[in-house]
RNA sequence: GUGGACGUGGCCAAGUUAGGUUAAGGCGCCAGGUUGUGGCCCUGGAGAUCGAGGGUUCAAAUCCCUCCGUCCACCCCA
């Protein structure tokens, strides 16, 4: 028997209402903030991601779905959304539009990883990006939008963590002082952290090992090393966030795994979530567009994992609206009635009434049982009697009562139910 | 990629420790009990080569090996 490939899954009809719900809340939020949808291809040339995401990130080094196409070009299934958006921004001359350009996307995303709860090889991200605005008010807007998105979904007990990891001017100094701090403790640090020390010192901060995490408590903080530009950006951001009373907490150990982040980084996670608990994350990436050979253009955005959001919704028991239930099942007895049933259904569908035919070859009893099993509210019955006098029986499944309606008024009668 | 747990009809699941005739049970599905009426109840039915392949044995769901997959933790990330 064939199975879906490892780390992928079917999204079954019963689950679709969650997806519809998340998307509709998302659309609603972004439109309030003036963000427009941008769809980019599901694959790009590999180089876009190695340049954009960073050569030495895990995503690029070991998680990309890359292959040579028949023309010999290296193609990669998108492992994240931001690089593609920046490419599209440049390619379509959006730098000539009034700035900033506010965009959102929702798309499958691919990473070759070992699957785990809340982690898949194909997952779906919804994200927003604001390009061309350096000022921290746009950081505020993005973070505020992220928070309201979570709130509008009905999620509770969320933590909003923010930090500022500096830019190309001040981060080197910070990294120096980080290394200086950790240098004489290397023997105590875990194996992973010894590698991080050389490879990616920022990551020393968020190691989960008890010893390492204890040591990192007293590590230098990035916000103490900010250059004047970053410092101003950070201070004003905090001022704005306070003014709109967002319940953020500053997390000095918050760093992000993608190379392009500068200054503001943030995350939202449910309070008692597991290790894959981050459902939304984002930050500023002021150097990315330039890295992709555009004119230096600031940018900031966030991405959410829809699977993780849905896990959280289920975990918290948030009630999700049912979508488009079938209202009527049409039952019939005999071939003459069947012919008329086909006709009636055609009329109902034309009138926009959700209705389906009972399955063929069943007794009326079985047709009723079917209607009951699929949970429909009303049943229509067409038999010899009804055929003769041009009528239809309408049965209310909840109460069990039924009445006869005139076939000529069927649309009018059923529309009002 | 590393470490651990697990895999029995669509779903839940007994049986696996001490191998032994037709692999429990529940939910769901189908039909009948009501030749024009569902839900409750009763009766019956379909549906599993026990994740896959190999091995040990007179005999394997049960023991051994390999692979695949799921879950948890790590790495990392949405």
Short mmCIF file of C-alpha atoms (C1' of nucleotides) in Angstrom, two decimals:
data_model
loop_
_atom_site.label_atom_id
_atom_site.label_comp_id
_atom_site.label_asym_id
_atom_site.label_seq_id
_atom_site.Cartn_x
_atom_site.Cartn_y
_atom_site.Cartn_z
CA UNK A 1 0.00 0.00 0.00
CA UNK A 2 1.25 3.46 -0.85
CA UNK A 3 1.77 5.93 1.94
CA UNK A 4 2.27 9.65 2.00
CA UNK A 5 6.02 10.36 2.09
CA UNK A 6 7.65 10.68 5.47
CA UNK A 7 6.91 13.93 7.19
CA UNK A 8 3.92 14.70 4.97
CA UNK A 9 0.28 14.18 5.72
CA UNK A 10 -3.15 14.36 4.15
CA UNK A 11 -5.33 17.16 5.38
CA UNK A 12 -8.63 15.31 5.64
CA UNK A 13 -12.08 16.83 5.10
CA UNK A 14 -12.80 16.77 8.81
CA UNK A 15 -9.76 18.92 9.50
CA UNK A 16 -10.34 21.43 6.75
CA UNK A 17 -12.42 23.71 8.91
CA UNK A 18 -9.33 24.44 10.98
CA UNK A 19 -7.46 25.49 7.87
CA UNK A 20 -10.33 27.56 6.60
CA UNK A 21 -10.63 29.18 10.00
CA UNK A 22 -6.94 30.05 10.33
CA UNK A 23 -6.84 31.46 6.82
CA UNK A 24 -9.95 33.50 7.26
CA UNK A 25 -8.75 35.01 10.55
CA UNK A 26 -5.40 35.69 8.90
CA UNK A 27 -6.97 37.40 5.88
CA UNK A 28 -9.12 39.46 8.17
CA UNK A 29 -6.16 40.66 10.23
CA UNK A 30 -3.84 41.51 7.36
CA UNK A 31 -6.48 43.41 5.48
CA UNK A 32 -7.04 45.63 8.52
CA UNK A 33 -3.35 46.53 8.36
CA UNK A 34 -3.27 47.02 4.61
CA UNK A 35 -1.21 44.00 3.62
CA UNK A 36 -1.63 42.55 0.12
CA UNK A 37 -1.24 38.95 -0.94
CA UNK A 38 1.82 37.88 -2.89
CA UNK A 39 2.17 34.36 -4.28
CA UNK A 40 5.61 33.27 -5.35
CA UNK A 41 6.60 29.97 -6.98
CA UNK A 42 6.88 26.94 -4.78
CA UNK A 43 10.45 26.46 -5.99
CA UNK A 44 13.25 28.88 -6.73
CA UNK A 45 16.76 28.62 -7.96
CA UNK A 46 18.83 27.15 -5.15
CA UNK A 47 21.17 30.09 -5.00
CA UNK A 48 18.41 32.41 -3.78
CA UNK A 49 18.21 30.50 -0.52
CA UNK A 50 21.90 29.83 -0.01
CA UNK A 51 22.54 33.55 -0.42
CA UNK A 52 19.43 34.71 1.39
CA UNK A 53 19.09 32.34 4.31
CA UNK A 54 22.83 31.93 4.84
CA UNK A 55 25.38 29.35 3.77
CA UNK A 56 26.13 28.03 7.22
CA UNK A 57 22.57 27.69 8.49
CA UNK A 58 21.14 24.25 9.11
CA UNK A 59 18.39 24.93 6.61
CA UNK A 60 20.87 25.40 3.81
CA UNK A 61 23.41 22.85 4.93
CA UNK A 62 21.17 19.89 5.47
CA UNK A 63 17.48 20.58 5.11
CA UNK A 64 16.82 21.81 1.58
CA UNK A 65 14.89 19.82 -0.99
CA UNK A 66 17.20 20.54 -3.90
CA UNK A 67 17.42 18.82 -7.26
CA UNK A 68 18.62 19.39 -10.78
CA UNK A 69 15.83 19.96 -13.25
CA UNK A 70 15.94 18.61 -16.78
CA UNK A 71 17.78 21.68 -17.94
CA UNK A 72 20.49 21.13 -15.38
CA UNK A 73 19.52 24.04 -13.13
CA UNK A 74 19.61 23.57 -9.38
CA UNK A 75 16.12 24.04 -8.02
CA UNK A 76 15.00 24.12 -4.38
CA UNK A 77 11.56 23.75 -2.85
CA UNK A 78 11.06 26.81 -0.68
CA UNK A 79 12.34 26.20 2.87
CA UNK A 80 11.02 29.57 4.08
CA UNK A 81 9.16 32.51 2.67
CA UNK A 82 11.13 35.70 3.11
CA UNK A 83 13.83 35.20 0.48
CA UNK A 84 11.22 34.56 -2.21
CA UNK A 85 9.27 37.66 -1.25
CA UNK A 86 12.41 39.78 -1.46
CA UNK A 87 13.24 38.29 -4.84
CA UNK A 88 9.74 39.08 -6.10
CA UNK A 89 10.00 42.61 -4.67
CA UNK A 90 13.14 43.24 -6.69
CA UNK A 91 12.13 41.40 -9.83
CA UNK A 92 8.81 43.20 -10.07
CA UNK A 93 10.22 46.63 -9.33
CA UNK A 94 8.26 47.05 -6.14
CA UNK A 95 10.98 49.40 -4.93
CA UNK A 96 9.33 51.90 -7.28
CA UNK A 97 6.03 51.66 -5.45
CA UNK A 98 5.27 53.96 -2.55
CA UNK A 99 7.21 52.55 0.41
CA UNK A 100 6.78 50.62 2.57
CA UNK A 101 5.33 47.72 0.62
CA UNK A 102 3.15 45.53 2.80
CA UNK A 103 2.79 41.91 1.71
CA UNK A 104 1.57 38.57 3.00
CA UNK A 105 1.79 35.02 1.74
CA UNK A 106 0.61 31.56 2.60
CA UNK A 107 2.37 28.61 1.12
CA UNK A 108 3.65 25.07 1.60
CA UNK A 109 7.20 25.04 2.88
CA UNK A 110 9.69 22.19 2.69
CA UNK A 111 12.50 21.09 4.93
CA UNK A 112 14.17 17.71 5.01
CA UNK A 113 14.03 17.12 8.76
CA UNK A 114 13.26 14.26 11.08
CA UNK A 115 9.50 14.55 11.67
CA UNK A 116 8.20 15.20 15.15
CA UNK A 117 5.04 16.59 16.67
CA UNK A 118 4.64 20.03 15.16
CA UNK A 119 7.40 19.47 12.64
CA UNK A 120 6.96 18.20 9.12
CA UNK A 121 8.85 17.94 5.88
CA UNK A 122 6.03 19.72 4.16
CA UNK A 123 4.35 22.27 6.34
CA UNK A 124 2.46 25.47 5.70
CA UNK A 125 3.50 28.95 6.58
CA UNK A 126 1.51 32.11 6.65
CA UNK A 127 3.72 35.17 6.83
CA UNK A 128 3.83 38.93 6.36
CA UNK A 129 6.61 41.24 5.24
CA UNK A 130 6.93 45.03 5.26
CA UNK A 131 9.66 46.28 2.93
CA UNK A 132 11.20 49.73 2.67
CA UNK A 133 10.56 51.18 6.11
CA UNK A 134 13.49 51.48 8.53
CA UNK A 135 11.57 53.10 11.36
CA UNK A 136 10.63 51.09 14.43
CA UNK A 137 6.95 52.00 14.13
CA UNK A 138 6.75 49.33 11.43
CA UNK A 139 8.32 46.83 13.84
CA UNK A 140 5.57 47.76 16.22
CA UNK A 141 2.95 47.32 13.53
CA UNK A 142 4.25 43.86 12.63
CA UNK A 143 4.48 42.69 16.23
CA UNK A 144 1.09 44.15 17.03
CA UNK A 145 -0.43 42.41 14.03
CA UNK A 146 1.17 39.13 15.07
CA UNK A 147 -0.24 39.45 18.55
CA UNK A 148 -3.74 40.37 17.37
CA UNK A 149 -3.68 37.49 14.91
CA UNK A 150 -3.06 35.07 17.76
CA UNK A 151 -5.68 36.75 19.90
CA UNK A 152 -8.30 36.73 17.13
CA UNK A 153 -7.67 33.04 16.61
CA UNK A 154 -8.81 32.57 20.18
CA UNK A 155 -5.48 31.37 21.54
CA UNK A 156 -4.66 32.13 25.14
CA UNK A 157 -1.74 32.05 27.55
CA UNK A 158 0.72 33.17 24.92
CA UNK A 159 4.13 34.62 25.53
CA UNK A 160 5.51 37.36 23.32
CA UNK A 161 9.29 37.47 23.48
CA UNK A 162 11.40 40.18 21.90
CA UNK A 163 15.06 41.03 21.65
CA UNK A 164 17.45 43.10 19.58
CA UNK A 165 20.50 41.33 18.21
CA UNK A 166 22.15 44.39 16.67
CA UNK A 167 23.30 44.95 13.11
CA UNK A 168 26.49 44.55 11.10
CA UNK A 169 28.01 47.51 12.88
CA UNK A 170 27.56 46.47 16.48
CA UNK A 171 27.04 42.74 16.42
CA UNK A 172 30.71 41.92 15.83
CA UNK A 173 31.59 43.69 19.08
CA UNK A 174 28.87 41.82 20.88
CA UNK A 175 30.05 38.50 19.50
CA UNK A 176 33.58 39.32 20.64
CA UNK A 177 32.42 39.89 24.15
CA UNK A 178 30.28 36.73 24.02
CA UNK A 179 33.30 34.70 22.99
CA UNK A 180 35.39 36.32 25.66
CA UNK A 181 32.78 35.36 28.23
CA UNK A 182 32.50 31.75 27.14
CA UNK A 183 36.14 31.24 26.23
CA UNK A 184 37.37 30.04 29.59
CA UNK A 185 34.27 27.87 30.23
CA UNK A 186 34.53 25.71 27.14
CA UNK A 187 35.46 22.63 29.15
CA UNK A 188 32.25 22.94 31.15
CA UNK A 189 29.98 23.57 28.19
CA UNK A 190 28.24 20.74 26.35
CA UNK A 191 29.55 19.25 23.14
CA UNK A 192 27.08 21.17 21.00
CA UNK A 193 28.01 24.44 22.63
CA UNK A 194 31.67 23.87 21.93
CA UNK A 195 30.77 23.77 18.27
CA UNK A 196 28.47 26.76 18.60
CA UNK A 197 31.33 28.73 20.09
CA UNK A 198 33.09 28.69 16.73
CA UNK A 199 30.22 28.30 14.39
CA UNK A 200 27.44 30.47 15.74
CA UNK A 201 28.15 32.04 19.14
CA UNK A 202 24.67 33.56 19.41
CA UNK A 203 23.27 30.08 19.78
CA UNK A 204 25.28 29.56 22.96
CA UNK A 205 22.60 31.63 24.64
CA UNK A 206 19.62 29.37 24.09
CA UNK A 207 21.16 25.97 24.78
CA UNK A 208 18.76 23.75 26.71
CA UNK A 209 21.42 21.92 28.70
CA UNK A 210 21.17 22.90 32.35
CA UNK A 211 24.85 23.74 32.78
CA UNK A 212 25.01 25.82 29.64
CA UNK A 213 21.78 27.60 30.34
CA UNK A 214 23.01 28.48 33.82
CA UNK A 215 26.21 29.88 32.44
CA UNK A 216 24.35 31.89 29.84
CA UNK A 217 22.35 33.64 32.56
CA UNK A 218 25.26 35.96 33.20
CA UNK A 219 26.38 36.22 29.61
CA UNK A 220 26.69 39.66 28.06
CA UNK A 221 23.41 40.96 26.65
CA UNK A 222 23.11 42.11 23.09
CA UNK A 223 21.06 45.15 24.04
CA UNK A 224 24.04 46.46 26.04
CA UNK A 225 26.23 46.47 22.94
CA UNK A 226 23.96 48.21 20.47
CA UNK A 227 25.40 50.96 18.30
CA UNK A 228 23.65 54.30 18.40
CA UNK A 229 21.39 53.47 15.44
CA UNK A 230 20.29 50.15 16.90
CA UNK A 231 19.95 51.61 20.35
CA UNK A 232 17.64 54.34 19.10
CA UNK A 233 15.63 51.79 17.15
CA UNK A 234 15.32 49.56 20.20
CA UNK A 235 14.39 52.35 22.61
CA UNK A 236 11.73 53.77 20.34
CA UNK A 237 10.32 50.30 19.67
CA UNK A 238 9.96 49.68 23.39
CA UNK A 239 8.30 53.08 23.71
CA UNK A 240 5.76 52.23 21.02
CA UNK A 241 5.07 48.77 22.42
CA UNK A 242 4.50 50.25 25.86
CA UNK A 243 2.21 52.91 24.43
CA UNK A 244 -0.07 50.31 22.87
CA UNK A 245 0.28 48.10 25.93
CA UNK A 246 1.45 44.94 24.25
CA UNK A 247 2.37 42.38 26.91
CA UNK A 248 5.86 41.64 25.61
CA UNK A 249 8.76 40.37 27.62
CA UNK A 250 12.35 41.08 26.75
CA UNK A 251 14.23 37.82 26.32
CA UNK A 252 17.96 38.38 26.14
CA UNK A 253 18.53 34.79 25.14
CA UNK A 254 16.23 35.00 22.15
CA UNK A 255 18.22 34.59 18.95
CA UNK A 256 17.02 33.29 15.63
CA UNK A 257 18.53 30.73 13.37
CA UNK A 258 18.53 32.52 10.05
CA UNK A 259 21.50 34.67 9.12
CA UNK A 260 19.54 37.58 7.74
CA UNK A 261 18.06 38.84 10.99
CA UNK A 262 19.16 42.25 12.27
CA UNK A 263 17.98 44.30 15.21
CA UNK A 264 14.46 43.24 16.20
CA UNK A 265 13.69 39.54 16.66
CA UNK A 266 10.55 38.14 18.29
CA UNK A 267 8.60 34.98 18.92
CA UNK A 268 5.20 33.95 20.17
CA UNK A 269 4.72 30.65 21.97
CA UNK A 270 2.02 29.04 24.07
CA UNK A 271 3.00 28.98 27.72
CA UNK A 272 3.09 25.24 28.24
CA UNK A 273 4.09 24.18 24.77
CA UNK A 274 6.52 21.40 23.96
CA UNK A 275 9.83 21.82 22.29
CA UNK A 276 8.23 22.60 18.96
CA UNK A 277 6.14 25.26 20.62
CA UNK A 278 7.02 28.39 18.71
CA UNK A 279 4.01 29.08 16.54
CA UNK A 280 5.10 32.45 15.21
CA UNK A 281 8.50 34.03 14.77
CA UNK A 282 9.96 36.97 12.96
CA UNK A 283 12.35 39.83 12.87
CA UNK A 284 14.02 42.55 10.90
CA UNK A 285 16.29 41.80 7.97
CA UNK A 286 17.80 45.08 6.83
CA UNK A 287 20.65 43.52 4.86
CA UNK A 288 18.77 40.85 2.96
CA UNK A 289 17.65 42.77 -0.10
CA UNK A 290 21.14 44.12 -0.61
CA UNK A 291 22.49 40.59 -0.23
CA UNK A 292 20.14 39.64 -3.07
CA UNK A 293 21.69 42.40 -5.17
CA UNK A 294 19.05 45.03 -4.68
CA UNK A 295 19.50 48.54 -3.41
CA UNK A 296 19.83 48.49 0.38
CA UNK A 297 16.27 48.20 1.62
CA UNK A 298 15.09 47.54 5.16
CA UNK A 299 12.53 44.83 5.85
CA UNK A 300 10.73 43.10 8.67
CA UNK A 301 8.22 40.30 8.90
CA UNK A 302 7.04 37.20 10.64
CA UNK A 303 6.02 33.69 9.70
CA UNK A 304 3.65 31.30 11.39
CA UNK A 305 3.40 27.54 11.13
CA UNK A 306 -0.20 26.72 10.40
CA UNK A 307 0.14 23.12 11.60
CA UNK A 308 1.47 24.39 14.90
CA UNK A 309 -1.31 26.94 15.20
CA UNK A 310 -3.87 24.19 14.64
CA UNK A 311 -2.17 22.00 17.25
CA UNK A 312 -2.46 24.87 19.70
CA UNK A 313 -6.11 25.48 18.78
CA UNK A 314 -6.92 21.84 19.44
CA UNK A 315 -4.82 21.77 22.56
CA UNK A 316 -6.68 24.74 23.98
CA UNK A 317 -10.03 23.46 22.83
CA UNK A 318 -10.83 26.58 20.83
CA UNK A 319 -14.18 26.07 19.14
CA UNK A 320 -14.01 26.28 15.37
CA UNK A 321 -17.02 27.04 13.18
CA UNK A 322 -18.39 24.24 11.02
CA UNK A 323 -18.19 25.02 7.37
CA UNK A 324 -21.03 24.82 4.87
CA UNK A 325 -23.05 21.93 6.24
CA UNK A 326 -25.36 20.02 3.94
CA UNK A 327 -28.90 21.04 4.82
CA UNK A 328 -31.07 18.64 2.84
CA UNK A 329 -30.93 15.01 1.78
CA UNK A 330 -33.39 14.13 -0.97
CA UNK A 331 -34.84 10.62 -0.65
CA UNK A 332 -37.03 8.95 -3.24
CA UNK A 333 -38.89 5.74 -4.00
CA UNK A 334 -39.08 4.30 -7.48
CA UNK A 335 -37.64 5.28 -10.84
CA UNK A 336 -40.27 7.93 -11.58
CA UNK A 337 -39.53 9.63 -8.30
CA UNK A 338 -35.83 9.30 -8.94
CA UNK A 339 -36.19 11.14 -12.24
CA UNK A 340 -38.02 13.94 -10.48
CA UNK A 341 -35.49 13.93 -7.62
CA UNK A 342 -32.68 14.59 -10.09
CA UNK A 343 -34.68 17.47 -11.43
CA UNK A 344 -35.45 18.92 -8.00
CA UNK A 345 -31.82 18.71 -6.94
CA UNK A 346 -30.74 20.54 -10.04
CA UNK A 347 -33.13 23.32 -9.15
CA UNK A 348 -31.92 23.47 -5.55
CA UNK A 349 -28.28 23.60 -6.56
CA UNK A 350 -29.04 26.35 -9.02
CA UNK A 351 -30.68 28.27 -6.20
CA UNK A 352 -27.61 27.87 -3.99
CA UNK A 353 -29.18 25.44 -1.53
CA UNK A 354 -26.81 22.87 -0.01
CA UNK A 355 -28.41 19.54 -0.75
CA UNK A 356 -27.51 16.02 -1.83
CA UNK A 357 -29.20 12.91 -3.19
CA UNK A 358 -29.66 9.85 -0.99
CA UNK A 359 -27.51 6.93 -2.17
CA UNK A 360 -29.10 4.63 -4.73
CA UNK A 361 -30.59 1.19 -4.20
CA UNK A 362 -31.69 1.72 -0.63
CA UNK A 363 -35.00 1.40 1.11
CA UNK A 364 -36.51 4.59 2.45
CA UNK A 365 -35.50 3.39 5.88
CA UNK A 366 -31.90 3.05 4.76
CA UNK A 367 -32.01 6.45 3.09
CA UNK A 368 -33.25 7.92 6.35
CA UNK A 369 -30.53 6.17 8.26
CA UNK A 370 -28.01 7.63 5.84
CA UNK A 371 -29.42 11.12 6.35
CA UNK A 372 -29.19 10.63 10.08
CA UNK A 373 -25.62 9.36 9.93
CA UNK A 374 -24.29 12.30 7.99
CA UNK A 375 -26.00 14.61 10.44
CA UNK A 376 -28.23 16.51 8.05
CA UNK A 377 -31.00 18.67 9.52
CA UNK A 378 -33.75 18.06 6.98
CA UNK A 379 -34.86 15.28 4.66
CA UNK A 380 -37.00 15.63 1.58
CA UNK A 381 -39.15 12.66 0.54
CA UNK A 382 -40.38 12.03 -2.99
CA UNK A 383 -42.67 9.05 -3.58
CA UNK A 384 -45.67 8.10 -5.68
CA UNK A 385 -48.06 10.16 -3.60
CA UNK A 386 -45.94 13.28 -3.95
CA UNK A 387 -45.45 12.72 -7.65
CA UNK A 388 -49.18 12.56 -8.15
CA UNK A 389 -50.02 15.83 -6.47
CA UNK A 390 -46.82 17.71 -7.28
CA UNK A 391 -45.54 17.96 -3.76
CA UNK A 392 -42.63 17.03 -1.54
CA UNK A 393 -42.44 15.98 2.09
CA UNK A 394 -40.10 18.02 4.25
CA UNK A 395 -39.00 16.30 7.44
CA UNK A 396 -37.24 18.01 10.32
CA UNK A 397 -34.76 15.47 11.66
CA UNK A 398 -34.30 17.15 15.01
CA UNK A 399 -37.94 17.16 16.04
CA UNK A 400 -39.22 14.48 13.71
CA UNK A 401 -42.12 16.57 12.44
CA UNK A 402 -42.87 16.76 8.75
CA UNK A 403 -45.06 18.71 6.37
CA UNK A 404 -45.92 18.74 2.71
CA UNK A 405 -44.69 21.51 0.47
CA UNK A 406 -45.65 22.43 -3.06
CA UNK A 407 -43.04 21.40 -5.60
CA UNK A 408 -43.45 24.70 -7.45
CA UNK A 409 -42.53 26.62 -4.32
CA UNK A 410 -39.66 24.38 -3.28
CA UNK A 411 -36.89 26.98 -3.66
CA UNK A 412 -38.87 29.60 -1.82
CA UNK A 413 -39.77 27.18 0.98
CA UNK A 414 -36.29 25.77 1.48
CA UNK A 415 -34.37 29.04 1.12
CA UNK A 416 -36.02 30.40 4.22
CA UNK A 417 -34.93 27.46 6.37
"C1'" G B 1 21.85 13.19 11.62
"C1'" U B 2 21.80 11.15 17.34
"C1'" G B 3 19.13 8.62 21.49
"C1'" G B 4 14.58 6.18 23.18
"C1'" A B 5 9.42 4.12 22.83
"C1'" C B 6 6.08 1.98 19.55
"C1'" G B 7 3.46 -0.31 14.90
"C1'" U B 8 -2.88 -5.96 15.50
"C1'" G B 9 -9.67 -4.45 10.42
"C1'" G B 10 -11.42 2.84 8.84
"C1'" C B 11 -10.65 4.21 14.46
"C1'" C B 12 -9.69 2.41 19.70
"C1'" A B 13 -7.78 -2.09 21.22
"C1'" A B 14 -7.01 -7.66 24.02
"C1'" G B 15 -3.47 -11.26 22.95
"C1'" U B 16 3.30 -10.67 22.77
"C1'" U B 17 6.22 -11.79 29.40
"C1'" A B 18 6.54 -18.52 29.51
"C1'" G B 19 5.49 -19.58 20.54
"C1'" G B 20 0.31 -24.12 19.58
"C1'" U B 21 -6.28 -25.57 16.25
"C1'" U B 22 -11.00 -20.81 12.64
"C1'" A B 23 -6.74 -13.43 15.83
"C1'" A B 24 -11.18 -11.21 21.46
"C1'" G B 25 -14.08 -6.84 22.37
"C1'" G B 26 -15.80 -1.74 21.47
"C1'" C B 27 -16.75 2.39 17.95
"C1'" G B 28 -17.87 3.11 12.97
"C1'" C B 29 -19.89 0.92 8.31
"C1'" C B 30 -23.82 -2.34 5.72
"C1'" A B 31 -28.49 -5.07 6.05
"C1'" G B 32 -32.91 -6.97 8.46
"C1'" G B 33 -36.51 -6.43 12.53
"C1'" U B 34 -40.93 -1.41 10.28
"C1'" U B 35 -42.81 -3.83 1.56
"C1'" G B 36 -43.25 5.21 2.76
"C1'" U B 37 -39.48 7.25 7.25
"C1'" G B 38 -33.70 8.10 10.95
"C1'" G B 39 -31.94 8.53 16.17
"C1'" C B 40 -32.79 3.87 21.15
"C1'" C B 41 -32.99 -1.46 21.16
"C1'" C B 42 -32.41 -6.50 18.98
"C1'" U B 43 -30.33 -9.80 15.13
"C1'" G B 44 -27.03 -10.69 11.32
"C1'" G B 45 -23.00 -9.23 7.87
"C1'" A B 46 -18.64 -7.20 5.51
"C1'" G B 47 -13.80 -5.83 6.82
"C1'" A B 48 -6.90 -7.90 9.35
"C1'" U B 49 -2.25 -12.62 5.14
"C1'" C B 50 -1.20 -8.91 13.06
"C1'" G B 51 3.77 -2.24 9.24
"C1'" A B 52 7.07 -4.86 5.14
"C1'" G B 53 10.72 -8.59 4.01
"C1'" G B 54 13.78 -12.45 5.63
"C1'" G B 55 15.23 -16.10 9.49
"C1'" U B 56 14.62 -19.83 13.77
"C1'" U B 57 10.81 -23.76 14.62
"C1'" C B 58 6.77 -29.42 13.50
"C1'" A B 59 4.27 -24.60 14.58
"C1'" A B 60 5.37 -17.23 14.83
"C1'" A B 61 0.96 -11.51 15.99
"C1'" U B 62 4.24 -13.69 19.86
"C1'" C B 63 11.54 -15.21 19.30
"C1'" C B 64 15.88 -13.07 16.01
"C1'" C B 65 17.67 -9.73 11.89
"C1'" U B 66 16.91 -5.87 8.23
"C1'" C B 67 13.94 -2.13 6.29
"C1'" C B 68 9.70 1.30 6.43
"C1'" G B 69 6.63 4.33 9.32
"C1'" U B 70 4.68 6.87 13.84
"C1'" C B 71 5.64 9.25 18.51
"C1'" C B 72 9.11 11.59 22.24
"C1'" A B 73 13.76 14.04 23.24
"C1'" C B 74 18.23 16.28 20.94
"C1'" C B 75 20.20 19.17 16.74
"C1'" C B 76 17.42 22.90 14.39
"C1'" C B 77 13.13 25.35 13.23
"C1'" A B 78 7.12 27.58 11.78
#
